[in-house]
Tab-separated table of C-alpha atoms in Angstrom:
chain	number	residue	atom	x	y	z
W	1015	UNK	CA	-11.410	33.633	-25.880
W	1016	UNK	CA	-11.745	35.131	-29.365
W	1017	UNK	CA	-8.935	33.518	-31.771
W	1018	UNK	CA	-8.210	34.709	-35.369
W	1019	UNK	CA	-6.513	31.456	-35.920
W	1020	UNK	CA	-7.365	28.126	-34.196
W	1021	UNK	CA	-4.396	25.902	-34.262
W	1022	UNK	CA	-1.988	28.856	-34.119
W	1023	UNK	CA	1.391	28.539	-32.388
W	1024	UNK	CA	0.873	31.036	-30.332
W	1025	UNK	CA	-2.260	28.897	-28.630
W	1026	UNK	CA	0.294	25.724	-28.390
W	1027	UNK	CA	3.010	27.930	-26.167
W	1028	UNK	CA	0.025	29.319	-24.212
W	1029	UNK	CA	-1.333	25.615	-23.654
W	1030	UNK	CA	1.983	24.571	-22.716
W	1031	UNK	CA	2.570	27.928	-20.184
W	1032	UNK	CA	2.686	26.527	-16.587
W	1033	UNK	CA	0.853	29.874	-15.666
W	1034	UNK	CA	-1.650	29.606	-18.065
W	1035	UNK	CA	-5.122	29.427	-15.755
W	1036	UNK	CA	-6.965	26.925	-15.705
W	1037	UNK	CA	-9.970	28.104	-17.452
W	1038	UNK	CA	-7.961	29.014	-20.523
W	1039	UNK	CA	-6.659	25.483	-20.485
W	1040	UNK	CA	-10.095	24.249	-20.381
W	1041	UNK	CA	-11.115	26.496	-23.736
W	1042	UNK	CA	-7.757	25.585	-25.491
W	1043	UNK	CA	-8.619	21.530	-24.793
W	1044	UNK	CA	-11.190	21.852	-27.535
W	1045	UNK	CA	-9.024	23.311	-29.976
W	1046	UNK	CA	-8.740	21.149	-33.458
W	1047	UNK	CA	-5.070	21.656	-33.231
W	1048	UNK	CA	-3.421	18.158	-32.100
W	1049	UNK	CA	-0.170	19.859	-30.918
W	1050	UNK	CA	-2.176	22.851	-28.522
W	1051	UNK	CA	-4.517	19.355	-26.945
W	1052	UNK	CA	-1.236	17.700	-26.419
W	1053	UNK	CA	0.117	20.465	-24.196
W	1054	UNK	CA	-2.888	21.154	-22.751
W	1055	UNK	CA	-3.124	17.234	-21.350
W	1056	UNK	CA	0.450	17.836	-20.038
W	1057	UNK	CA	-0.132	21.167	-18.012
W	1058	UNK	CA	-0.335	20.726	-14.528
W	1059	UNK	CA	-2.668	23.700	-14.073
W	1060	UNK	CA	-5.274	21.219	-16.691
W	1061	UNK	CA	-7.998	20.671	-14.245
W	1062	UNK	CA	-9.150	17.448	-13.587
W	1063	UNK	CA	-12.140	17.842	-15.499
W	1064	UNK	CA	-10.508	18.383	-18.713
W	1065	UNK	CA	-8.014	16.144	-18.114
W	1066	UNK	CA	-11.237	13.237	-18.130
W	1067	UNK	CA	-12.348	14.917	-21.408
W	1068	UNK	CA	-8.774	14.920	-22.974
W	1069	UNK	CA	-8.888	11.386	-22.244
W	1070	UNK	CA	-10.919	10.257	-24.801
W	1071	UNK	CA	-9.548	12.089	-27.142
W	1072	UNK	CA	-9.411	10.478	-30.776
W	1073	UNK	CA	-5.575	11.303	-30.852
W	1074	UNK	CA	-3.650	8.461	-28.606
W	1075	UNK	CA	-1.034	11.339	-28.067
W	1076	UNK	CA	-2.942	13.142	-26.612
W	1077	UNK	CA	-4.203	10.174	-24.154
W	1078	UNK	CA	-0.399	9.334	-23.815
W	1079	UNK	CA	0.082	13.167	-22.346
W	1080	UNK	CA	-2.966	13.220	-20.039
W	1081	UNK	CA	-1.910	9.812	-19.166
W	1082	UNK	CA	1.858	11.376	-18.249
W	1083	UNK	CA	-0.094	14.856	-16.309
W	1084	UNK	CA	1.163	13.928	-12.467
W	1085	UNK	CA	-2.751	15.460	-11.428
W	1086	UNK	CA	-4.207	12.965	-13.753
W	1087	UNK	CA	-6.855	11.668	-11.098
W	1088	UNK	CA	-6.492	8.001	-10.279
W	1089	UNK	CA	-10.086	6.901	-12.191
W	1090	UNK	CA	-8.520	8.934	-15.548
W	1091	UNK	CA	-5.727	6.675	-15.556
W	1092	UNK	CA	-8.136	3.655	-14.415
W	1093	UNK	CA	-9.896	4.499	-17.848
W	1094	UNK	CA	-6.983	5.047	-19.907
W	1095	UNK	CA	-5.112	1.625	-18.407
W	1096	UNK	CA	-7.544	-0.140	-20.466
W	1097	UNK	CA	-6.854	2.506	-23.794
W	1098	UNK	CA	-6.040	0.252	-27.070
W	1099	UNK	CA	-3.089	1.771	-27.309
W	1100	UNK	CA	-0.030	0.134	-25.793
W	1101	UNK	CA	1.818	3.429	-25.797
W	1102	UNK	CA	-1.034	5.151	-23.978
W	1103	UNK	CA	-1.367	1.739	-21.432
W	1104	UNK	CA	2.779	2.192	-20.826
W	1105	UNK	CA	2.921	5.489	-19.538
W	1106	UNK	CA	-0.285	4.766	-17.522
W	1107	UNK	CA	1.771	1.923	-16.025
W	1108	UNK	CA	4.864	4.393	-15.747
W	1109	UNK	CA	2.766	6.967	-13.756
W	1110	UNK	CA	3.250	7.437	-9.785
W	1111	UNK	CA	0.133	7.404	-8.510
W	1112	UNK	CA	-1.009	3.658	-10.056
W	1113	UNK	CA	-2.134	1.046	-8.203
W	1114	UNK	CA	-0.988	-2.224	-8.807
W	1115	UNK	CA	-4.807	-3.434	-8.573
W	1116	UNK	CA	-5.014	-0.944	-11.368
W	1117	UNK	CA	-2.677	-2.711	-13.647
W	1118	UNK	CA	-3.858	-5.937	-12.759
W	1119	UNK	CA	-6.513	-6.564	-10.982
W	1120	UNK	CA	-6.243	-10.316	-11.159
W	1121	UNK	CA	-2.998	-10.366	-10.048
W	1122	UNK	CA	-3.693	-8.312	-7.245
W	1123	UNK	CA	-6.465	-10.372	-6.068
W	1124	UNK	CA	-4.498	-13.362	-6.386
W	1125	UNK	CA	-1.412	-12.118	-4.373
W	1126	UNK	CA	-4.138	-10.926	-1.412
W	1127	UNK	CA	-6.084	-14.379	-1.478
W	1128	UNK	CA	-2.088	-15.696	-0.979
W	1129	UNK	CA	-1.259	-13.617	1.839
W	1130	UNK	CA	-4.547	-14.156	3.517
W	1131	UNK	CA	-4.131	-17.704	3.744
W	1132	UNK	CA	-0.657	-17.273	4.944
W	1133	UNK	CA	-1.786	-14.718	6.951
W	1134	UNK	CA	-5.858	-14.558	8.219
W	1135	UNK	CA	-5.295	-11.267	10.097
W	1136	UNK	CA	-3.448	-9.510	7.284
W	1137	UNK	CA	-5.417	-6.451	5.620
W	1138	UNK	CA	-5.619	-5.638	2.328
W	1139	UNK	CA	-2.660	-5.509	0.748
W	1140	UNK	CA	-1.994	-2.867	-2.409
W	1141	UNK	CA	0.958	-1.900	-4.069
W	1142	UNK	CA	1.767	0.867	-6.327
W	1143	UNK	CA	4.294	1.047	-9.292
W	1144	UNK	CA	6.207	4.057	-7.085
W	1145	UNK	CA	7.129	1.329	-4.528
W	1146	UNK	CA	8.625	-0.932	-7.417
W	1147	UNK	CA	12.163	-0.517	-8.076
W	1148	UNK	CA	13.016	-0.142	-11.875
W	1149	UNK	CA	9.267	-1.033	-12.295
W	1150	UNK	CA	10.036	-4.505	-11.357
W	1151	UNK	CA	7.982	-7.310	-9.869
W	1152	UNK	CA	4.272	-6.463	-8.831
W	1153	UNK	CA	4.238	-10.124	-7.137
W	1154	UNK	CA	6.993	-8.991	-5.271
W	1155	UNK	CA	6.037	-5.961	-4.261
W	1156	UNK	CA	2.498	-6.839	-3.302
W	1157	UNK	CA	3.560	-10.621	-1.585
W	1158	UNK	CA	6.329	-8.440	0.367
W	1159	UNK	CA	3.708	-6.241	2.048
W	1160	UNK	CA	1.464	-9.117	2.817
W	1161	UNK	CA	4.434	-10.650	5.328
């Protein structure tokens, strides 16, 4: 794609265009524009493969938005659950398809080590934030399922 400016607005309302193809997306991600990376993260035509290169992006918006893209793949998010930003960890946490092992592993191990001793035949357990109401107790959830 041959641009006479990079950064333009016209490139952030195509980046942000749910019909904008996927292979546009992908030349757009590497744009120096902040604003045009940031939509691209948060375009649900963004294929997975950009979507793992926007997510080490230098900008923690932009991490934030990949981290917000529903087709985020589950190891993106894995990554970007351990980001140093907080903002970029919350709406990793706030995503649907998160595991609660994902969040905390500990914690999840803990809660199946529980429910195996109260239980020897129970399988694995794992919970996911979607199943939480109001994002509430991953304990809960998980110690719930083992019963």
């Amino acid at each position: 794609m041959l641009r006479a400016f990079p950064g333009c607005l016209a490139d952030s309302w195509i980046a942000e265009n749910q019909r904008t193809p996927a292979e546009a997306l992908a030349l757009l991600s590497k744009d120096d524009g902040t604003n045009i990376r940031i939509n691209v993260a948060a375009n649900t035509n963004t294929s997975a493969e950009v979507l793992a290169f926007l997510s080490k992006d230098i900008t923690s918006i932009v991490r934030s938005s990949v981290a917000g893209n529903p087709n985020t793949p589950e190891e993106v998010l894995t990554f970007l659950s351990k980001d140093d930003s907080s903002y970029v960890r919350i709406v990793v946490a706030q995503h649907t398809n998160i595991s609660a092992e994902v969040l905390n592993p500990g914690l999840a191990q803990s809660v199946n080590t529980l429910a195996k001793s109260l239980n020897p035949d129970a399988k694995q357990i794992r919970g996911s934030i979607k199943d939480i109401p109001q994002y509430g107790s991953v304990v809960g959830v998980l110690f719930e399922a083992a019963l």
